[in-house]
Coordinates of C-alpha atoms in Angstrom, one line a residue:
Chain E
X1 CA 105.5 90.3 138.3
X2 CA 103.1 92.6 139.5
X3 CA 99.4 91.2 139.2
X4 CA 97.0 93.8 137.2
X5 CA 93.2 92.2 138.0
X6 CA 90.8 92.1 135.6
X7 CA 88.3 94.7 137.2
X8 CA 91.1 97.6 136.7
X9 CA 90.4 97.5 132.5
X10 CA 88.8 99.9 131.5
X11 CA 86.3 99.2 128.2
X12 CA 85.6 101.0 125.4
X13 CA 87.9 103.9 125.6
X14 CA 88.0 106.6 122.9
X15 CA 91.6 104.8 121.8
X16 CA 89.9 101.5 121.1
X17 CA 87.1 102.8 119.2
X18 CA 89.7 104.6 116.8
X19 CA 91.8 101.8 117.4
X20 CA 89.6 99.5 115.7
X21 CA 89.2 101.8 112.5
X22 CA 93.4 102.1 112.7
X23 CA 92.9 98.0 112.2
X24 CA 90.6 98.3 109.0
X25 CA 93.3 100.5 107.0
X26 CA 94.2 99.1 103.5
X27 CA 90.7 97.2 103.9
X28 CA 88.1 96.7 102.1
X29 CA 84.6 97.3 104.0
X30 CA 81.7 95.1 102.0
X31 CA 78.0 95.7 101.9
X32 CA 76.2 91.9 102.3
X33 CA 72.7 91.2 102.8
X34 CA 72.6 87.5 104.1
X35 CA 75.3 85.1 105.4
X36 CA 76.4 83.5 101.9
X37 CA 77.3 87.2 100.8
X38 CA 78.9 87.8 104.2
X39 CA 81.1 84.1 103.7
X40 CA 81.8 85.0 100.3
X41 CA 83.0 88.5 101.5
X42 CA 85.6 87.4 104.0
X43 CA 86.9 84.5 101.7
X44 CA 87.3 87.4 99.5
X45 CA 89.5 88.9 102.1
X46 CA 87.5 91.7 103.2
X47 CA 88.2 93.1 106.8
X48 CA 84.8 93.8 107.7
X49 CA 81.1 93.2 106.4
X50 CA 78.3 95.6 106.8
X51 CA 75.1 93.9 107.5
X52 CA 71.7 95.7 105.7
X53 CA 68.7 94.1 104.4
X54 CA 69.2 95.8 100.6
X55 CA 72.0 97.1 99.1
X56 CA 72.2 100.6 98.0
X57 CA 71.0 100.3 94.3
X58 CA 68.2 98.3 95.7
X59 CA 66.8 100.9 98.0
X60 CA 67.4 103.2 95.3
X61 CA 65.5 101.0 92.7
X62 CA 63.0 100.0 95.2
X63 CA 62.5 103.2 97.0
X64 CA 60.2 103.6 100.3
X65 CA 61.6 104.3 103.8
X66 CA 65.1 102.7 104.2
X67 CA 65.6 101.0 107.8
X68 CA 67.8 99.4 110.3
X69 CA 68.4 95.8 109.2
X70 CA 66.2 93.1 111.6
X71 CA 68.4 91.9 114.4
X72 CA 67.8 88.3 113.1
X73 CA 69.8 89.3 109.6
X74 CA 72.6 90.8 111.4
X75 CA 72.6 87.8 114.0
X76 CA 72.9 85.5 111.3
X77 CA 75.9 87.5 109.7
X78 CA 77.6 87.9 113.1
X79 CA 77.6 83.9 113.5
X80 CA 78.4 83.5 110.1
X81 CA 81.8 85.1 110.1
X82 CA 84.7 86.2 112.5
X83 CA 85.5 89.4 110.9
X84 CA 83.8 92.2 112.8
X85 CA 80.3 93.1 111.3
X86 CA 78.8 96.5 111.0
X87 CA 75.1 97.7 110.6
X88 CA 73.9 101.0 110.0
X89 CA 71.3 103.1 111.9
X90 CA 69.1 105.9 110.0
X91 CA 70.5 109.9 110.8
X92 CA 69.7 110.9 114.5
X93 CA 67.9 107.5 115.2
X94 CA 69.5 106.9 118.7
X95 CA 67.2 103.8 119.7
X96 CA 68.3 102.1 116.4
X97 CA 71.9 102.9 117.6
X98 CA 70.7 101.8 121.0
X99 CA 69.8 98.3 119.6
X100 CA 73.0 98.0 117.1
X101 CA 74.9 98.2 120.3
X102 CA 73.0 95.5 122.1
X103 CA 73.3 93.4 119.2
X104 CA 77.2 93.4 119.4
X105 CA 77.9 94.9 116.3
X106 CA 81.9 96.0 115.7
X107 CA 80.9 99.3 114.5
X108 CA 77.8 101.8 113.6
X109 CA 77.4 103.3 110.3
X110 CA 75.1 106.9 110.3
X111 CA 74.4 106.4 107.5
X112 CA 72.7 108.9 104.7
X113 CA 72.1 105.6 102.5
X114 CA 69.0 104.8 105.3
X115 CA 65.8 107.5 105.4
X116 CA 67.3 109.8 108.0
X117 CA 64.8 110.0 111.3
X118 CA 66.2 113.5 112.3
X119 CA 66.3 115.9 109.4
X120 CA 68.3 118.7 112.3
X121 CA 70.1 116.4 114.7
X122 CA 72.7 113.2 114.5
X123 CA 73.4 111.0 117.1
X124 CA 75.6 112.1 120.6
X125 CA 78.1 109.3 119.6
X126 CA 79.9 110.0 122.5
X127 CA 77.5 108.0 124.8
X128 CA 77.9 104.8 122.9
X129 CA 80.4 101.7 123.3
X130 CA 80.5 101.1 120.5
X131 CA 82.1 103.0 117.4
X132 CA 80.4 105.0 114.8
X133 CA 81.2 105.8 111.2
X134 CA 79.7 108.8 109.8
X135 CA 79.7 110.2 106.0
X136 CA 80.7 113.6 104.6
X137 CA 81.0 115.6 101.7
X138 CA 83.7 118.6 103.0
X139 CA 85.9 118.9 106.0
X140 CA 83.5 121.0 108.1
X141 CA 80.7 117.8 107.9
X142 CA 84.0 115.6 109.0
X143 CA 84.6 117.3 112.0
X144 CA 81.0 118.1 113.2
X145 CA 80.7 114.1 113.1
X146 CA 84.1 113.2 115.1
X147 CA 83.0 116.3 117.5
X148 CA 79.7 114.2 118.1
X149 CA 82.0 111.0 118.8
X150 CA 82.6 109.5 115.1
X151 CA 85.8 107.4 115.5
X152 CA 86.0 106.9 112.0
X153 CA 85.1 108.9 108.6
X154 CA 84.0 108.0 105.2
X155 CA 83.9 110.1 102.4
X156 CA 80.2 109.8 101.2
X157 CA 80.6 109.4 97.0
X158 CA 77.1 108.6 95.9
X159 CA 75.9 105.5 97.2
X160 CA 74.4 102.9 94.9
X161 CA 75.3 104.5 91.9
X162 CA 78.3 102.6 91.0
X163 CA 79.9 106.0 89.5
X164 CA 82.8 107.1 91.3
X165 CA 82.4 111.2 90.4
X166 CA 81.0 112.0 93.8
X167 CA 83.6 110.3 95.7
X168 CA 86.5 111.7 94.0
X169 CA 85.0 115.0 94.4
X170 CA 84.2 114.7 98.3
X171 CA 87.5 113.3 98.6
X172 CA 89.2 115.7 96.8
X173 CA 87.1 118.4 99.0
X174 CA 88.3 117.2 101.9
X175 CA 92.0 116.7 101.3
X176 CA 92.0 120.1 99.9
X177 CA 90.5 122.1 102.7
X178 CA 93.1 120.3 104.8
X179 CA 96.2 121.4 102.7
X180 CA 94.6 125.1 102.6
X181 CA 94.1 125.5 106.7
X182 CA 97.5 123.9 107.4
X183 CA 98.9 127.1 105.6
X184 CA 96.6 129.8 106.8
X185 CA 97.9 132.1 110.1
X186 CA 96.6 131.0 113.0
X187 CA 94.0 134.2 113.7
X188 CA 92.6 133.1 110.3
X189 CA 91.2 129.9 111.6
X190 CA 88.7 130.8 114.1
X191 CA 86.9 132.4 110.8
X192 CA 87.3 129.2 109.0
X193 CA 86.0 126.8 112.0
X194 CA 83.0 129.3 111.7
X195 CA 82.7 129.0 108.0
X196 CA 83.1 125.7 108.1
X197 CA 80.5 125.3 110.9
X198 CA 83.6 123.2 112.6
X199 CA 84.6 123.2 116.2
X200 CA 87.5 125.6 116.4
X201 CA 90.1 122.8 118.8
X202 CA 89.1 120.8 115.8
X203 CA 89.9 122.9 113.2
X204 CA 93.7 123.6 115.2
X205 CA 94.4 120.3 115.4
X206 CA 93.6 119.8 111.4
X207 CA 96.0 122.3 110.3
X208 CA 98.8 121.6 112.9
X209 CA 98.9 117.2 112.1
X210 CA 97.7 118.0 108.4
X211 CA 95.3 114.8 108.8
X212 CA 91.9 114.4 110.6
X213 CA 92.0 113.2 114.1
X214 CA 90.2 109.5 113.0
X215 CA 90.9 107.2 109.9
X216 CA 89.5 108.3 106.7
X217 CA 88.3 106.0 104.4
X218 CA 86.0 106.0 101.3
X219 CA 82.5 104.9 100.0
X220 CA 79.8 105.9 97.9
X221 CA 80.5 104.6 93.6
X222 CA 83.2 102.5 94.3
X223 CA 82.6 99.5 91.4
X224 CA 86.2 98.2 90.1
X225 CA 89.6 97.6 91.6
X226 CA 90.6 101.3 89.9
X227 CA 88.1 102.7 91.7
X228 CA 89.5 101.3 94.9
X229 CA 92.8 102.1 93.8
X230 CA 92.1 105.7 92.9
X231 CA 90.2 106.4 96.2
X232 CA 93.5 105.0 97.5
X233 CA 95.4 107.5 95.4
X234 CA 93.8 110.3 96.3
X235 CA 94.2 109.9 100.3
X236 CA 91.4 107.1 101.5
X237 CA 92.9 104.8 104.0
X238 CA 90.3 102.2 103.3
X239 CA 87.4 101.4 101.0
X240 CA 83.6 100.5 101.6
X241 CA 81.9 99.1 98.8
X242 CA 78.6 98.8 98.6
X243 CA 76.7 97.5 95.6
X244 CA 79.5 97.5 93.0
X245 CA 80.1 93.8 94.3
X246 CA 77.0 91.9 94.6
X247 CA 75.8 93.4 92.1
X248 CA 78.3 92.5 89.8
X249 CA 78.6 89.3 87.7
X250 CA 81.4 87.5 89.4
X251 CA 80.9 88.7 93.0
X252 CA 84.0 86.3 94.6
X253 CA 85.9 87.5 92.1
X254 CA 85.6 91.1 91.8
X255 CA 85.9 91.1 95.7
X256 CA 88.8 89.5 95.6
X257 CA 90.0 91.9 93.1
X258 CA 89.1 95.0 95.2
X259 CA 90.7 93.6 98.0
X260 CA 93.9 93.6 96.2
X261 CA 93.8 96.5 94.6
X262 CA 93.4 98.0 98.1
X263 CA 96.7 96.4 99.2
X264 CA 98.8 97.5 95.4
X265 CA 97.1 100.6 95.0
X266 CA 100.1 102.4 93.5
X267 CA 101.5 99.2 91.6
X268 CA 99.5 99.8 88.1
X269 CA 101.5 96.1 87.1
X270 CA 99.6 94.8 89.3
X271 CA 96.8 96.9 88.9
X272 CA 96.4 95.5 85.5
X273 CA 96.8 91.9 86.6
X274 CA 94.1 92.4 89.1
X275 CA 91.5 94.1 86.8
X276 CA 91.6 91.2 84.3
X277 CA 89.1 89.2 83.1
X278 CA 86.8 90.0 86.2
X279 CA 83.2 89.8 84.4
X280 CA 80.3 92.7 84.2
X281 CA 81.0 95.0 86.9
X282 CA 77.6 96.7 88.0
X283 CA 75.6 98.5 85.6
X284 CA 75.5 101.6 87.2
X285 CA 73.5 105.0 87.0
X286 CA 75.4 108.7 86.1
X287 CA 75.7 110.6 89.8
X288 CA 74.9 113.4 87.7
X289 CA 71.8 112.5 86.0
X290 CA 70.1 112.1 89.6
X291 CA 67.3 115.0 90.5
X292 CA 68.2 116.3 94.3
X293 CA 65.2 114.4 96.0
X294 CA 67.3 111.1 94.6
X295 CA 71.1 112.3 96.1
X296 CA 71.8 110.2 99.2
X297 CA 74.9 112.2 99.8
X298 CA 73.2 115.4 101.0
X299 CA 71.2 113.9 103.9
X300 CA 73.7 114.7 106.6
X301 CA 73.6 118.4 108.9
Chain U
X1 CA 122.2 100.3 111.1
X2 CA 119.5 98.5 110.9
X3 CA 116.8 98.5 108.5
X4 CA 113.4 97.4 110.2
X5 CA 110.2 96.0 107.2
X6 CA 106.8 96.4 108.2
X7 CA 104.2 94.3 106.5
X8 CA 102.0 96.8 104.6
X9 CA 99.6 94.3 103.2
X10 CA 96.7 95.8 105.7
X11 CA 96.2 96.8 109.1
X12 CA 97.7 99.3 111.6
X13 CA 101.3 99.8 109.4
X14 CA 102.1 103.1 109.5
X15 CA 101.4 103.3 113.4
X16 CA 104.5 100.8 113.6
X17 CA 106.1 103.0 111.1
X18 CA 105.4 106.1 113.4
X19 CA 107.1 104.3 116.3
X20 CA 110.0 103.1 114.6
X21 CA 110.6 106.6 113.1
X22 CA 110.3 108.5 117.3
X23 CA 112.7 105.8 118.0
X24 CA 115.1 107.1 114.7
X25 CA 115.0 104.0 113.2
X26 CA 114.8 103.3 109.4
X27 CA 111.8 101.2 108.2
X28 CA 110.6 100.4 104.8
X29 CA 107.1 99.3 103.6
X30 CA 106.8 95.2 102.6
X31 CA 104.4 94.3 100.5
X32 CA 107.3 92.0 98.2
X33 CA 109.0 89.1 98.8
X34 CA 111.7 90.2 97.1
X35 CA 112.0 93.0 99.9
X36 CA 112.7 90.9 102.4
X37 CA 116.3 90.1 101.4
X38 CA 116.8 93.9 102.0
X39 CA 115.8 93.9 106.1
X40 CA 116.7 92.9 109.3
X41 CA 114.1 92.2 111.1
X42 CA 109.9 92.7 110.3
X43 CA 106.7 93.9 112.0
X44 CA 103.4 92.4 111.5
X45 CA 100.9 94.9 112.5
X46 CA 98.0 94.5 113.6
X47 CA 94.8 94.4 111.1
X48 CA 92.7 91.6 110.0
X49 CA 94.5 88.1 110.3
X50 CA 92.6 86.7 107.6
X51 CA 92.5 88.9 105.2
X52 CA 96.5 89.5 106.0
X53 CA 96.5 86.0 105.4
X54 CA 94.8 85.6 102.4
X55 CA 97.4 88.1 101.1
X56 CA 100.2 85.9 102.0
X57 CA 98.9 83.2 100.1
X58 CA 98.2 85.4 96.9
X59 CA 101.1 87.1 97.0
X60 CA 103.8 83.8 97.6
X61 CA 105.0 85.4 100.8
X62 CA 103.9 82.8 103.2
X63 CA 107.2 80.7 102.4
X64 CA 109.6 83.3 102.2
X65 CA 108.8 84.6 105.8
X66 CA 108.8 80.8 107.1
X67 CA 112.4 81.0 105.8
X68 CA 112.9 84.5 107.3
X69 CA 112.1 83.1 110.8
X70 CA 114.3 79.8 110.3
X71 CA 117.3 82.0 109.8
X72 CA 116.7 83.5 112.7
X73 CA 115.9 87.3 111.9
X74 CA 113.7 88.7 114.3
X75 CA 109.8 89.3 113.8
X76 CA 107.6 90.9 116.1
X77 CA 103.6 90.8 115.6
X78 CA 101.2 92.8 117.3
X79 CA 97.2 91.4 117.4
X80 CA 96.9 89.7 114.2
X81 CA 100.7 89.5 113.7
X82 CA 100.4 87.7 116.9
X83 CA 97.6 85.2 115.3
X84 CA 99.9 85.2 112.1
X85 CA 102.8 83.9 113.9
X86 CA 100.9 81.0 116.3
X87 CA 101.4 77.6 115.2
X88 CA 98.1 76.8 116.9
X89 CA 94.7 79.0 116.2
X90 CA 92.1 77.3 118.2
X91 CA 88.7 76.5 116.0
X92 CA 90.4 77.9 112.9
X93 CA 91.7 76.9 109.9
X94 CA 93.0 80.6 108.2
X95 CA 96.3 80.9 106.5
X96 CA 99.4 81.5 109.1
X97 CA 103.2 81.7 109.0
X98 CA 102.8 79.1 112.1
X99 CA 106.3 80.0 113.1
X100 CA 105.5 80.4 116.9
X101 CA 104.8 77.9 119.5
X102 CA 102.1 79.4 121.0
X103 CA 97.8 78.7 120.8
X104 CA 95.5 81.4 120.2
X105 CA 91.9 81.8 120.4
X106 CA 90.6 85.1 118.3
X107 CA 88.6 87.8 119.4
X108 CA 88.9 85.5 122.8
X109 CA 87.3 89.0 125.0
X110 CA 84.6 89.2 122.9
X111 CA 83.6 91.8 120.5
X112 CA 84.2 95.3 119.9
X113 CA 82.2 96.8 122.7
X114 CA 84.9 93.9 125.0
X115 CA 87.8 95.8 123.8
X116 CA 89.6 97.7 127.0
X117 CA 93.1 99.5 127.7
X118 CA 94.8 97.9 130.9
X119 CA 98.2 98.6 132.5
X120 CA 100.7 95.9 131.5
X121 CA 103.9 95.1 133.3
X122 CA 106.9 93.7 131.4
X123 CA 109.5 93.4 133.9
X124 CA 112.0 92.9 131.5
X125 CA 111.6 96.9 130.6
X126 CA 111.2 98.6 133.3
X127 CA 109.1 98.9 136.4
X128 CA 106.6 101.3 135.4
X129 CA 103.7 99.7 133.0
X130 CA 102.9 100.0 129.6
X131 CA 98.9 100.8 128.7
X132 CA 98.2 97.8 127.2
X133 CA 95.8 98.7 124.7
X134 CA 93.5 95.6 123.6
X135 CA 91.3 96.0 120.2
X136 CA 89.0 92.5 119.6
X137 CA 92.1 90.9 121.3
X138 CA 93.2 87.4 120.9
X139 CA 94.3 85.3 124.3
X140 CA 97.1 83.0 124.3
X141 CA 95.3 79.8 125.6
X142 CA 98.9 77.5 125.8
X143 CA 102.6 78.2 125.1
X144 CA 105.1 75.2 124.6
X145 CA 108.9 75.2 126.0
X146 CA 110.8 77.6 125.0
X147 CA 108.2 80.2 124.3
X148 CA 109.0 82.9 127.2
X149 CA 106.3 84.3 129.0
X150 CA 107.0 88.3 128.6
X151 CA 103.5 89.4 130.7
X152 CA 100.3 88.6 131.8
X153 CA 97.3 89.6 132.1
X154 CA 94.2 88.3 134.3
X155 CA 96.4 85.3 134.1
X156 CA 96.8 85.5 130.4
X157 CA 99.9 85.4 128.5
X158 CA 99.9 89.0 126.5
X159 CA 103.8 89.1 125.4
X160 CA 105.9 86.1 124.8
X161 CA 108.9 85.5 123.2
X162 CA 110.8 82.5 121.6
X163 CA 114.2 83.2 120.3
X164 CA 113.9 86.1 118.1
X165 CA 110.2 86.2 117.7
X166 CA 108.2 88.4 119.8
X167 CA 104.3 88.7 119.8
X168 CA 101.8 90.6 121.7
X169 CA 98.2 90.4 121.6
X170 CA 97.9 94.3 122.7
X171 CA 98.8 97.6 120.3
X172 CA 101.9 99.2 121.3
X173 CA 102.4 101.1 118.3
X174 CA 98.8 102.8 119.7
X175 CA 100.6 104.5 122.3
X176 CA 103.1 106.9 122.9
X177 CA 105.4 104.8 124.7
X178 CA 108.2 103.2 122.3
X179 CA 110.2 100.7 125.0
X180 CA 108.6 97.3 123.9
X181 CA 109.4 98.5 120.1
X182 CA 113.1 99.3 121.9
X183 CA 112.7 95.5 123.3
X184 CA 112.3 94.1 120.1
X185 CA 115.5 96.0 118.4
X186 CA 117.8 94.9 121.0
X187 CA 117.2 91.5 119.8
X188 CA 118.4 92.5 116.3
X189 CA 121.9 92.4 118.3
X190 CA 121.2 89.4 121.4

């Protein structure tokens, strides 16, 4: 047998870094903010934790500038569990990215729920190891991120809010502009890319496969197992779920709930046995009812 | 013809799927025991052992697919179908099918930012190598008799096989080439 040596590898290749999001599918993605949560979240059977110092609806209650978590926090979560851990880093902050990465952390989440530190610019994700997650709202926000090196996508919902209206309709938004292009002539599409503010290979590659190029999953609302399940429905590969399950009344429980729900999305039997008697869910604030200032969703260029 | 189930509980299903279906082979979703009375053989993808495990537990398939392996259908598990399958998970005490004399360590490269593609040669396919492509990877630390050592890596076991169960700690279903998939059908016949 042929001996391959262990210099020849070569690390951190575009295919692992999707390759890892391919591994999260039919997952559920959990917001924790010490190592309990983080235990309690992979009992639960979640396939990966995000690490943050406050959950959504506490930055949202709490207010001020919203940072990366200290690397003690995320250390703590890393040694606390063997599922990967991810940790966000504010829009455009490339030294917060730079430290996520030293840290080890599985995968980085741009994320619009922190204060963004570049109101023009996102990160080159590209230059990075490490995979990056970034939110959007339409398709042409989708593929600007996996142009900058995003190996995964999230729909962005409204974070925090444990109402699911925003990430039905930024699901639905996307899924939509990716049935219209696959049916549109080809000459029509280098309009669209520009529309769209999309890079036109992107934009070909869309409307030939009919699915983005990287996983798809979705966040933002997400506060019962039908909320998982209908995110499901509607084309998400995955869920993240933020505050809907710490701050909830039973968090084990509902967590296990959502992970299930995740796996039987389109078995409403189950469905039903999996939503019973699961406690308060979180309380929960109308999407709608939030003044522009307070909408996490449309920090992202 | 054969009708290959791919555990859909969680994890990298459909890539399997995608595979099976280049190779024209029918493949049905599993996510009930009651399905796998209606296969030949099953894939467990890779994903998240633990929480794939978890689900096994909830879901009363754990069992069943002990008995599915004891009559001697064939399985093949990729990553954490791999881990799923060991008998042995070194440090660990997660949920397994433990059908598969072989001991694991998880995420044994190190973390994400570890994760590489390497060329892998299986002689037993063909000379040229398959792109091994390694995600948080486990590495088999022992097998016992009659566990067949497939390929290596760095020394590293990476594709073993005992009787009709195959496991590799690498993603095939990640790449375009189909023959280790092709490997694992010809044992629904051997």
């Amino acid at each position: 047998m042929s001996e391959i040596l262990w210099s020849e590898k070569q690390k951190a290749t575009w295919r692992n870094k999707v390759g890892l999001a391919e591994m999260l599918k039919g997952g559920v993605i959990m917001d924790v903010v010490n190592a309990d949560q983080a235990k309690i979240a992979e009992e639960a059977g979640a396939v990966a934790v995000m690490a943050l110092e406050r959950v959504p609806a506490d930055i949202r209650a709490q207010g001020g500038v919203a940072r990366m978590s200290d690397p003690k926090l995320i250390r703590e979560i890393q040694d606390a569990v063997s599922i990967p851990v991810m940790a966000k880093c504010r829009i455009g902050h490339f030294v917060e990215a730079q430290i996520l990465e030293a840290l080890g952390v599985d995968f980085i989440d741009e994320s619009e729920v922190l204060t963004p530190a570049d109101d023009r610019y996102h990160v080159y994700k590209h230059d990075f190891k490490v995979p990056f997650v970034c939110g959007c709202r339409n398709l042409g926000e989708a593929l600007r991120r996996i142009a900058e090196g995003a190996a995964m996508i999230r729909t962005k919902g409204e974070a925090g809010t444990g109402d699911i209206v925003e990430a039905v309709r930024h699901m639905r938004t996307v899924m939509d502009e990716i049935r219209r292009i696959q049916h549109l002539p080809i000459e029509e599409l280098m309009t669209v890319a520009k529309e769209m503010g999309a890079p036109f290979e992107l934009v070909l590659e869309v409307a030939r496969k009919g699915k983005l190029p990287v996983p798809n999953f979705s966040a933002g609302g997400i506060a019962t197992p039908a909320d998982a399940a209908l995110m499901m429905q509607l084309g998400a590969e995955a869920v993240f779920v933020g505050s809907g399950i710490f701050k909830s009344k039973d968090p084990a429980r509902r967590a296990r709930a959502i992970v299930e729900a995740v796996t039987y999305y389109d078995d409403p039997v189950k469905l039903a046995e999996i939503s019973t008697d699961l406690g308060e869910p979180m309380m929960g604030i109308s999407a709608r009812s939030l003044p522009e200032a307070e909408q996490l969703a449309v920090r992202g260029w | 013809m054969v009708k290959v189930g791919v555990l859909a509980l969680q994890g990298d299903f459909e890539k399997h799927i995608e595979t099976l279906d280049r190779l024209q082979v029918s493949s049905v979703e599993v996510r009930e025991k009651s399905q796998l009375d209606k296969i030949d053989g099953l894939i467990i993808p890779g994903g998240e052992s633990t929480t794939i495990g978890k689900l096994l537990v909830r879901y009363e398939l754990m069992e069943p697919l002990r008995n599915f392996a004891k009559a001697g259908k064939p399985i093949f598990g990729t990553c954490a179908g791999a881990i799923l399958l060991a008998k042995e998970i070194e440090g660990s005490n997660q949920d397994r099918i433990g059908v598969l004399d072989i001991a694991v360590k998880r995420n044994a490269y190190g973390r994400q930012i570890e994760s590489f593609e390497a060329d892998i040669f299986v002689p037993k396919i063909g000379e040229l190598p398959v792109r091994g492509v390694f995600i948080r990877a486990p590495i088999i630390k022992h097998v016992k008799d009659g566990v067949e050592v497939l390929s290596r890596f760095a020394d590293n076991p990476v594709l073993v096989k005992q009787g009709k169960i195959l496991a590799a700690t690498f993603h095939p279903e990640l790449t375009n080439d189909t023959r280790i998939h092709a490997f694992f059908l010809s044992l629904f016949s051997a």
